[in-house]
Amino acid sequence: MNREHGAHRALVVDDDEFMLKILARTLESLGYQAIATCTSGAEALSRLKRETEPPHILLCDLSMPEMDGVEFLRKLAEIGYGGAIVLISGLDKRILSTAETLARGHRLHILGHLEKPVTPNQLKTMLARWQPRDEPRAPASAESCTVDEIRAGLVQGQFVPWFQPKVEIVTGWVAGAEVLARWPHPARGMIAPDCFIPAAEQHGLIGQLTETILTQSLRQAQAWREQGIDIKVAINVSMDELVQLDFPEQVLELAQAAGVKPFNIILEVTESRLSNNALIPLDILTRLRLKGIGLSIDDFGTGYSTLTQLKNFPFDELKVDQSFVRGAVQDPAARAILESAVNLGKKLSMRVVAEGIETKEQWDLVAALGCDIAQGYFIAKPMPGPDLPAWIKAWKAP
Ligand code: G
Ligand code: G
Ligand code: MN
């Protein structure tokens, strides 16, 4: 018997006592010893509220009388449960995957979903995704970033670019890196972009933020080139930032100052909420392309990242949103969308990027579908620029 999970706590919630027994026994056979069971969401919640040491793993049935699984998940989010969750149901797959989406929206840590009847092997495979060494993820932070804090951070030059590799699927060659802004705050620790990007956009600070991130990224790219690493850097910009007609000239000036060639720069562009005057962004993006800078339509398939944008703007790269990649192995709907998006990109002679690749299965799938480039935790997490050369040296394509 596998004893590795002896110290890990598990909780199973299911109204069906027979199912409870089977799941508990399966967990036992996988080496779990601290297993608790509850026959309702209400019972599980009161147990969780009492407990000082919450379970690492929670298995939850979706269809329960009284409190159903969706309500239970919402309440789990309210009490800030930070462990991993596996959803189980005898209902149709689409309901399972919608519940999963909902739970992710609540910032719960969902390992995945299983259809009943659950076999020991399926459960084992699912639980193998869980990394016991992973720190339980912190529940959604209520802390926000104020304008004054962001302004002070900008003045003090606290924002830095991190880089996540983008690799060519067929050759394994490292084609580029996406720049992701990070804020190592002296008092609050590392702050993620979800906290400061929307606030910076709202308060007119996004231009300054982009400038500092762009400047540092281009310098980093040049430093890599001096070490023999010649890759593209991809900077995120929102369509809303594209308001100044001289933006292309500014980018080019910074690139020249750093010694980086325009074709080694990509802008990953996301949605525009202010679509009333699309002429200015269109002008800016077209001139960026004329100057040799690459343009990527980011998060394709979600929000405002739509077919219309694809038709109207001169993008040369298509990044399929990670939600379609994530679902694609299990969920036929997500897979159909992924497949269509890849084919669409190919038809338009675009480079197609699959982002959010977390497993070998997903890598194989996007390879089979004909994606050009992959990006995601399976390949590498975002890292500080100086760490990239050593990562590239150690990288072996699957
Ligand atoms: O890394 P991740 O949590 O790293 O980034 C979250 C979101 O923030 C992503 O959608 C990404 O596009 C966005 N983001 C990261 N860095 C920047 C940036 O420098 N500018 C803009 N506009 N968005 C960014
Ligand atoms: O919106 P944009 O595509 O720029 O978002 C990139 C975001 O996705 C960043 O927050 C980045 O940290 C995150 N990310 C990159 N790879 C993965 C992955 O494999 N899994 C998950 N969950 N997030 C990822
Ligand atoms: Mn992006």
Coordinates of C-alpha atoms and ligand atoms in Angstrom, one line a residue:
M1 CA 0.0 0.0 0.0
N2 CA 1.1 3.5 -0.8
R3 CA 1.8 5.3 2.5
E4 CA 2.8 8.6 1.0
H5 CA -0.6 10.1 1.7
G6 CA -0.8 9.0 5.3
A7 CA -0.6 12.6 6.7
H8 CA -3.0 14.1 4.1
R9 CA -6.6 14.7 5.1
A10 CA -9.5 14.0 2.8
L11 CA -13.2 14.8 3.1
V12 CA -15.9 13.1 1.0
V13 CA -19.4 14.7 0.6
D14 CA -22.1 12.6 -0.9
D15 CA -25.8 12.0 0.0
D16 CA -25.5 8.4 -1.1
E17 CA -24.0 6.3 1.8
F18 CA -23.0 3.5 -0.5
M19 CA -21.0 5.9 -2.7
L20 CA -19.4 7.4 0.4
K21 CA -18.2 4.0 1.5
I22 CA -16.8 3.2 -1.9
L23 CA -15.0 6.5 -2.3
A24 CA -13.6 6.3 1.3
R25 CA -12.4 2.8 0.6
T26 CA -10.7 3.9 -2.6
L27 CA -9.0 6.7 -0.8
E28 CA -7.8 4.3 1.8
S29 CA -6.4 2.0 -0.9
L30 CA -4.5 5.0 -2.2
G31 CA -2.8 5.5 1.2
Y32 CA -5.1 8.2 2.7
Q33 CA -5.7 7.5 6.4
A34 CA -7.4 10.7 7.7
I35 CA -10.7 10.4 5.8
A36 CA -13.9 12.0 6.9
T37 CA -17.3 11.6 5.3
C38 CA -20.4 13.8 5.3
T39 CA -23.8 13.1 3.8
S40 CA -24.8 16.7 3.1
G41 CA -23.3 20.0 2.2
A42 CA -24.6 21.6 5.4
E43 CA -22.9 19.0 7.6
A44 CA -19.6 19.4 5.6
L45 CA -19.7 23.2 6.0
S46 CA -20.3 23.1 9.8
R47 CA -17.5 20.5 10.0
L48 CA -15.1 22.8 8.0
K49 CA -16.0 25.8 10.1
R50 CA -15.1 23.9 13.3
E51 CA -11.9 22.5 12.0
T52 CA -8.6 24.1 12.5
E53 CA -6.9 21.8 10.0
P54 CA -9.0 21.7 6.8
P55 CA -8.8 18.7 4.5
H56 CA -6.2 18.8 1.7
I57 CA -8.6 17.1 -0.7
L58 CA -12.4 17.3 -0.9
L59 CA -14.5 15.0 -3.0
C60 CA -17.9 16.4 -3.6
D61 CA -21.0 15.1 -5.3
L62 CA -22.9 17.7 -7.2
S63 CA -26.4 16.3 -7.1
M64 CA -27.5 16.2 -3.5
P65 CA -31.0 17.0 -2.0
E66 CA -31.3 20.1 0.1
M67 CA -28.0 21.9 -0.6
D68 CA -26.9 21.0 -4.1
G69 CA -23.2 21.0 -5.2
V70 CA -23.2 24.4 -6.8
E71 CA -24.5 26.0 -3.6
F72 CA -22.0 24.0 -1.6
L73 CA -19.2 25.3 -3.8
R74 CA -20.3 28.8 -3.4
K75 CA -20.3 28.5 0.4
L76 CA -16.9 26.8 0.3
A77 CA -15.6 29.9 -1.4
E78 CA -17.3 32.1 1.2
I79 CA -15.5 30.4 4.0
G80 CA -12.3 30.6 2.1
Y81 CA -11.6 26.9 1.7
G82 CA -8.1 26.6 0.1
G83 CA -7.7 22.9 -0.5
A84 CA -8.2 20.9 -3.7
I85 CA -11.6 19.8 -4.9
V86 CA -12.7 17.0 -7.1
L87 CA -16.3 17.2 -8.4
I88 CA -18.3 14.0 -8.9
S89 CA -21.6 13.5 -10.6
G90 CA -23.8 11.1 -12.4
L91 CA -25.2 13.9 -14.5
D92 CA -24.3 15.0 -18.0
K93 CA -20.7 16.1 -18.6
R94 CA -21.7 19.6 -19.6
I95 CA -23.2 20.2 -16.2
L96 CA -20.0 18.9 -14.5
S97 CA -17.8 21.2 -16.6
T98 CA -20.1 24.2 -16.1
A99 CA -19.9 23.6 -12.3
E100 CA -16.2 23.4 -12.6
T101 CA -16.1 26.7 -14.4
L102 CA -18.3 28.2 -11.7
A103 CA -16.0 27.0 -9.0
R104 CA -12.9 28.3 -10.7
G105 CA -14.7 31.7 -10.9
H106 CA -15.0 31.5 -7.1
R107 CA -11.2 31.0 -7.1
L108 CA -11.6 27.5 -5.6
H109 CA -8.8 25.1 -6.5
I110 CA -10.5 22.5 -8.7
L111 CA -8.5 19.4 -9.6
G112 CA -11.1 18.2 -12.0
H113 CA -14.4 16.3 -12.3
L114 CA -15.3 12.6 -12.5
E115 CA -18.4 10.9 -13.8
K116 CA -20.1 8.3 -11.7
P117 CA -19.4 5.4 -11.4
V118 CA -15.9 6.4 -10.3
T119 CA -13.4 3.7 -10.7
P120 CA -10.4 3.5 -8.3
N121 CA -8.1 4.1 -11.3
Q122 CA -9.9 7.3 -12.4
L123 CA -9.7 8.6 -8.8
K124 CA -6.1 7.7 -8.6
T125 CA -5.2 9.5 -11.8
M126 CA -7.2 12.6 -10.7
L127 CA -5.5 12.7 -7.3
A128 CA -2.1 12.2 -9.0
R129 CA -2.6 15.8 -10.3
W130 CA -2.4 17.1 -6.8
Q131 CA 1.0 18.1 -5.6
P132 CA 1.3 17.5 -1.9
R133 CA 4.2 19.9 -1.7
D134 CA 2.1 22.7 -3.2
E135 CA 1.2 25.3 -0.7
P136 CA -2.6 25.3 -0.3
R137 CA -3.6 28.2 -2.5
A138 CA -4.7 31.3 -0.7
P139 CA -8.4 32.1 -1.1
A140 CA -9.2 35.1 -3.3
S141 CA -7.5 38.0 -1.8
A142 CA -9.8 40.8 -0.7
E143 CA -6.9 43.1 -0.7
S144 CA -6.8 45.5 -3.5
C145 CA -4.2 47.9 -4.9
T146 CA -5.0 51.6 -4.5
V147 CA -4.0 54.2 -7.1
D148 CA -1.7 55.9 -4.7
E149 CA 0.2 52.6 -4.0
I150 CA 0.5 51.9 -7.7
R151 CA 1.7 55.5 -8.4
A152 CA 4.3 55.1 -5.6
G153 CA 5.3 51.7 -7.0
L154 CA 5.8 53.3 -10.5
V155 CA 7.9 56.2 -9.1
Q156 CA 10.1 53.8 -7.2
G157 CA 10.5 51.5 -10.2
Q158 CA 9.0 48.4 -8.4
F159 CA 7.3 46.8 -11.3
V160 CA 9.3 44.1 -13.1
P161 CA 8.8 41.9 -16.1
W162 CA 8.7 38.1 -15.6
F163 CA 8.9 35.8 -18.6
Q164 CA 7.1 32.6 -19.6
P165 CA 8.5 30.6 -22.5
K166 CA 6.6 30.0 -25.7
V167 CA 8.0 26.9 -27.5
E168 CA 7.6 25.5 -31.0
I169 CA 5.7 22.3 -30.7
V170 CA 7.3 20.4 -33.6
T171 CA 10.9 21.3 -32.9
G172 CA 10.8 22.1 -29.2
W173 CA 12.7 25.3 -30.0
V174 CA 12.1 28.2 -27.6
A175 CA 10.6 30.8 -29.9
G176 CA 9.9 33.5 -27.5
A177 CA 8.7 34.5 -24.0
E178 CA 5.5 36.3 -22.9
V179 CA 6.2 39.2 -20.6
L180 CA 4.0 39.1 -17.4
A181 CA 4.2 42.1 -15.1
R182 CA 5.0 41.4 -11.5
W183 CA 5.1 43.7 -8.4
P184 CA 7.5 42.5 -5.7
H185 CA 6.0 44.9 -3.1
P186 CA 8.5 45.7 -0.3
A187 CA 5.8 45.3 2.4
R188 CA 3.1 43.1 0.8
G189 CA 5.2 40.5 -1.0
M190 CA 4.6 39.5 -4.6
I191 CA 1.5 41.1 -6.1
A192 CA -0.1 39.5 -9.2
P193 CA -1.3 41.6 -12.2
D194 CA -5.0 40.8 -11.5
C195 CA -4.7 43.2 -8.6
F196 CA -2.9 46.1 -10.2
I197 CA -3.6 46.0 -14.0
P198 CA -7.4 46.7 -13.8
A199 CA -6.7 49.5 -11.2
A200 CA -3.9 51.0 -13.4
E201 CA -6.2 50.9 -16.4
Q202 CA -9.0 52.6 -14.5
H203 CA -6.8 55.4 -13.3
G204 CA -4.8 56.2 -16.3
L205 CA -1.6 54.6 -15.1
I206 CA -1.5 51.8 -17.6
G207 CA 0.6 53.7 -20.1
Q208 CA 3.3 54.3 -17.6
L209 CA 3.2 50.7 -16.5
T210 CA 3.5 49.4 -20.1
E211 CA 6.4 51.7 -20.7
T212 CA 8.4 50.5 -17.7
I213 CA 7.6 46.9 -18.5
L214 CA 8.4 47.3 -22.2
T215 CA 11.7 49.1 -21.5
Q216 CA 12.9 46.5 -19.0
S217 CA 11.8 43.6 -21.3
L218 CA 13.6 45.0 -24.3
R219 CA 16.8 45.4 -22.2
Q220 CA 16.4 41.9 -21.0
A221 CA 16.0 40.6 -24.6
Q222 CA 19.2 42.4 -25.6
A223 CA 21.0 40.9 -22.6
W224 CA 19.9 37.4 -23.6
R225 CA 21.0 38.1 -27.2
E226 CA 24.5 38.9 -25.9
Q227 CA 24.4 35.4 -24.3
G228 CA 23.5 33.9 -27.6
I229 CA 19.7 33.6 -27.0
D230 CA 17.7 35.2 -29.8
I231 CA 14.0 35.0 -29.0
K232 CA 10.9 37.2 -29.4
V233 CA 9.4 39.0 -26.4
A234 CA 5.7 39.3 -26.3
I235 CA 4.2 42.3 -24.3
N236 CA 0.6 42.4 -23.2
V237 CA -1.4 45.5 -24.1
S238 CA -5.1 46.2 -23.9
M239 CA -6.8 47.8 -26.8
D240 CA -7.9 50.6 -24.5
E241 CA -4.3 51.7 -24.1
L242 CA -3.9 52.2 -27.8
V243 CA -5.0 55.9 -27.7
Q244 CA -1.9 57.8 -28.7
L245 CA -1.2 57.8 -32.4
D246 CA 2.6 57.9 -31.8
F247 CA 2.6 54.6 -29.8
P248 CA 4.3 52.7 -32.7
E249 CA 7.1 55.3 -32.8
Q250 CA 7.5 55.1 -29.0
V251 CA 7.8 51.3 -29.2
L252 CA 10.3 51.6 -32.0
E253 CA 12.4 54.2 -30.2
L254 CA 12.6 52.0 -27.1
A255 CA 13.5 49.0 -29.3
Q256 CA 16.3 50.9 -31.0
A257 CA 17.6 52.2 -27.7
A258 CA 17.8 48.6 -26.4
G259 CA 19.2 47.3 -29.7
V260 CA 16.2 44.9 -30.3
K261 CA 14.9 44.3 -33.9
P262 CA 11.1 45.0 -34.4
F263 CA 10.5 41.5 -35.6
N264 CA 11.6 40.2 -32.2
I265 CA 8.8 42.1 -30.6
I266 CA 5.2 40.9 -30.4
L267 CA 2.3 42.7 -28.8
E268 CA -0.4 40.5 -27.3
V269 CA -3.6 42.5 -27.6
T270 CA -6.7 42.0 -25.6
E271 CA -10.3 43.2 -25.8
S272 CA -11.5 46.7 -26.2
R273 CA -14.4 47.9 -24.0
L274 CA -14.4 51.2 -25.7
S275 CA -15.2 50.0 -29.2
N276 CA -16.8 53.3 -30.2
N277 CA -13.7 54.7 -31.8
A278 CA -11.9 51.7 -33.2
L279 CA -10.1 53.9 -35.8
I280 CA -7.3 54.9 -33.5
P281 CA -6.4 51.4 -32.4
L282 CA -6.7 50.2 -36.0
D283 CA -4.3 53.0 -37.1
I284 CA -1.9 52.1 -34.3
L285 CA -1.9 48.4 -34.9
T286 CA -1.6 48.7 -38.6
R287 CA 1.4 50.9 -38.3
L288 CA 3.0 48.6 -35.7
R289 CA 2.7 45.8 -38.3
L290 CA 4.1 48.0 -41.0
K291 CA 7.1 48.6 -38.8
G292 CA 7.6 44.8 -38.5
I293 CA 6.2 44.3 -35.0
G294 CA 4.2 41.1 -34.5
L295 CA 0.6 41.3 -33.3
S296 CA -1.2 38.6 -31.4
I297 CA -4.9 38.4 -30.6
D298 CA -4.9 37.2 -27.0
D299 CA -7.5 35.2 -25.1
F300 CA -9.2 34.4 -28.4
G301 CA -12.7 33.2 -28.0
T302 CA -13.5 35.1 -24.8
G303 CA -14.8 38.6 -24.0
Y304 CA -14.3 40.9 -26.9
S305 CA -11.6 38.8 -28.5
T306 CA -13.9 37.8 -31.3
L307 CA -14.2 36.9 -35.0
T308 CA -14.9 40.6 -35.8
Q309 CA -11.6 41.6 -34.3
L310 CA -9.9 38.8 -36.2
K311 CA -11.4 40.1 -39.4
N312 CA -10.7 43.8 -38.9
F313 CA -7.3 43.9 -37.3
P314 CA -4.0 42.8 -38.9
F315 CA -3.1 40.1 -36.3
D316 CA -0.4 37.5 -37.3
E317 CA -0.7 35.3 -34.2
L318 CA -3.7 33.8 -32.6
K319 CA -3.7 32.7 -28.9
V320 CA -6.5 30.4 -28.1
D321 CA -7.8 31.2 -24.7
Q322 CA -6.6 28.8 -22.0
S323 CA -10.1 27.9 -20.9
F324 CA -10.6 26.0 -24.2
V325 CA -7.2 24.2 -23.9
R326 CA -7.9 23.3 -20.2
G327 CA -11.2 21.7 -21.0
A328 CA -10.3 20.1 -24.3
V329 CA -9.1 16.7 -23.1
Q330 CA -12.3 16.0 -21.2
D331 CA -15.0 18.3 -22.6
P332 CA -16.2 17.8 -26.2
A333 CA -17.5 21.4 -26.4
A334 CA -14.2 22.9 -25.4
R335 CA -12.4 20.6 -27.7
A336 CA -14.6 21.5 -30.7
I337 CA -14.0 25.2 -30.0
L338 CA -10.2 24.7 -29.7
E339 CA -10.1 22.7 -32.9
S340 CA -12.1 25.3 -34.8
A341 CA -10.0 28.1 -33.5
V342 CA -6.8 26.4 -34.6
N343 CA -8.2 25.7 -38.0
L344 CA -9.4 29.3 -38.4
G345 CA -5.9 30.6 -37.4
K346 CA -4.3 28.2 -40.0
K347 CA -6.7 29.3 -42.7
L348 CA -5.8 32.9 -42.1
S349 CA -2.0 32.0 -42.2
M350 CA -1.5 32.9 -38.6
R351 CA 0.8 31.4 -36.0
V352 CA -1.4 29.6 -33.6
V353 CA -0.5 29.5 -29.9
A354 CA -2.1 27.2 -27.3
E355 CA -1.7 28.7 -23.8
G356 CA -2.3 27.2 -20.4
I357 CA -0.8 23.8 -21.3
E358 CA -0.6 22.0 -18.0
T359 CA -0.3 18.3 -18.9
K360 CA 1.4 16.0 -21.4
E361 CA -2.1 15.0 -22.6
Q362 CA -2.9 18.6 -23.5
W363 CA 0.5 19.0 -25.2
D364 CA -0.2 15.9 -27.3
L365 CA -3.7 17.1 -28.1
V366 CA -2.6 20.6 -29.3
A367 CA 0.3 19.0 -31.2
A368 CA -2.2 16.7 -33.0
L369 CA -4.5 19.6 -33.8
G370 CA -1.6 21.4 -35.5
C371 CA -0.9 24.3 -33.1
D372 CA 2.4 25.9 -33.8
I373 CA 3.4 27.1 -30.3
A374 CA 2.7 26.0 -26.8
Q375 CA 2.9 27.8 -23.5
G376 CA 1.9 26.8 -20.0
Y377 CA 3.0 25.4 -16.7
F378 CA 3.7 22.0 -18.3
I379 CA 6.6 23.8 -20.1
A380 CA 7.5 26.4 -17.6
K381 CA 6.0 28.9 -15.2
P382 CA 6.7 32.6 -15.6
M383 CA 10.2 33.4 -14.2
P384 CA 12.6 36.3 -13.7
G385 CA 14.5 37.2 -16.9
P386 CA 18.0 36.2 -15.6
D387 CA 16.7 32.6 -14.9
L388 CA 15.7 32.0 -18.5
P389 CA 19.1 31.0 -20.0
A390 CA 19.5 28.2 -17.5
W391 CA 16.0 27.0 -18.1
I392 CA 16.5 26.9 -21.8
K393 CA 19.7 24.9 -21.3
A394 CA 17.8 22.3 -19.2
W395 CA 14.7 22.3 -21.4
K396 CA 13.9 19.1 -23.2
A397 CA 10.8 19.0 -25.4
P398 CA 8.5 16.1 -24.6
Ligands
G1 O1 0.4 36.2 -14.9 P1 -0.7 36.4 -14.9 O2 -1.3 36.3 -13.5 O3 0.5 36.5 -14.9 O4 -1.3 37.7 -15.6 C1 -2.7 37.9 -15.4 C2 -3.2 38.8 -16.5 O5 -2.6 40.1 -16.5 C3 -3.1 38.2 -17.9 O6 -4.3 38.4 -18.6 C4 -2.1 39.1 -18.6 O7 -2.4 39.3 -19.9 C5 -2.2 40.4 -17.8 N1 -0.9 41.1 -17.8 C6 0.2 40.7 -17.3 N2 1.2 41.6 -17.4 C7 0.6 42.7 -18.1 C8 1.1 43.9 -18.6 O8 2.2 44.3 -18.5 N3 0.2 44.7 -19.2 C9 -1.1 44.4 -19.4 N4 -2.0 45.2 -20.0 N5 -1.6 43.2 -19.0 C10 -0.8 42.4 -18.3
G2 O1 -4.5 36.7 -20.5 P1 -3.1 36.2 -20.8 O2 -3.1 35.1 -21.8 O3 -2.0 37.1 -21.0 O4 -2.8 35.4 -19.4 C1 -1.7 34.7 -19.1 C2 -2.0 34.2 -17.7 O5 -2.0 32.8 -17.7 C3 -0.9 34.6 -16.7 O6 -1.6 34.9 -15.5 C4 -0.1 33.4 -16.5 O7 0.6 33.3 -15.3 C5 -1.2 32.3 -16.6 N1 -0.7 31.0 -17.1 C6 0.2 30.7 -17.9 N2 0.4 29.4 -18.1 C7 -0.6 28.8 -17.3 C8 -1.0 27.4 -17.1 O8 -0.4 26.5 -17.6 N3 -2.0 27.2 -16.2 C9 -2.6 28.3 -15.6 N4 -3.6 28.0 -14.7 N5 -2.3 29.6 -15.8 C10 -1.3 29.8 -16.7
MN3 MN -1.1 37.3 -22.9

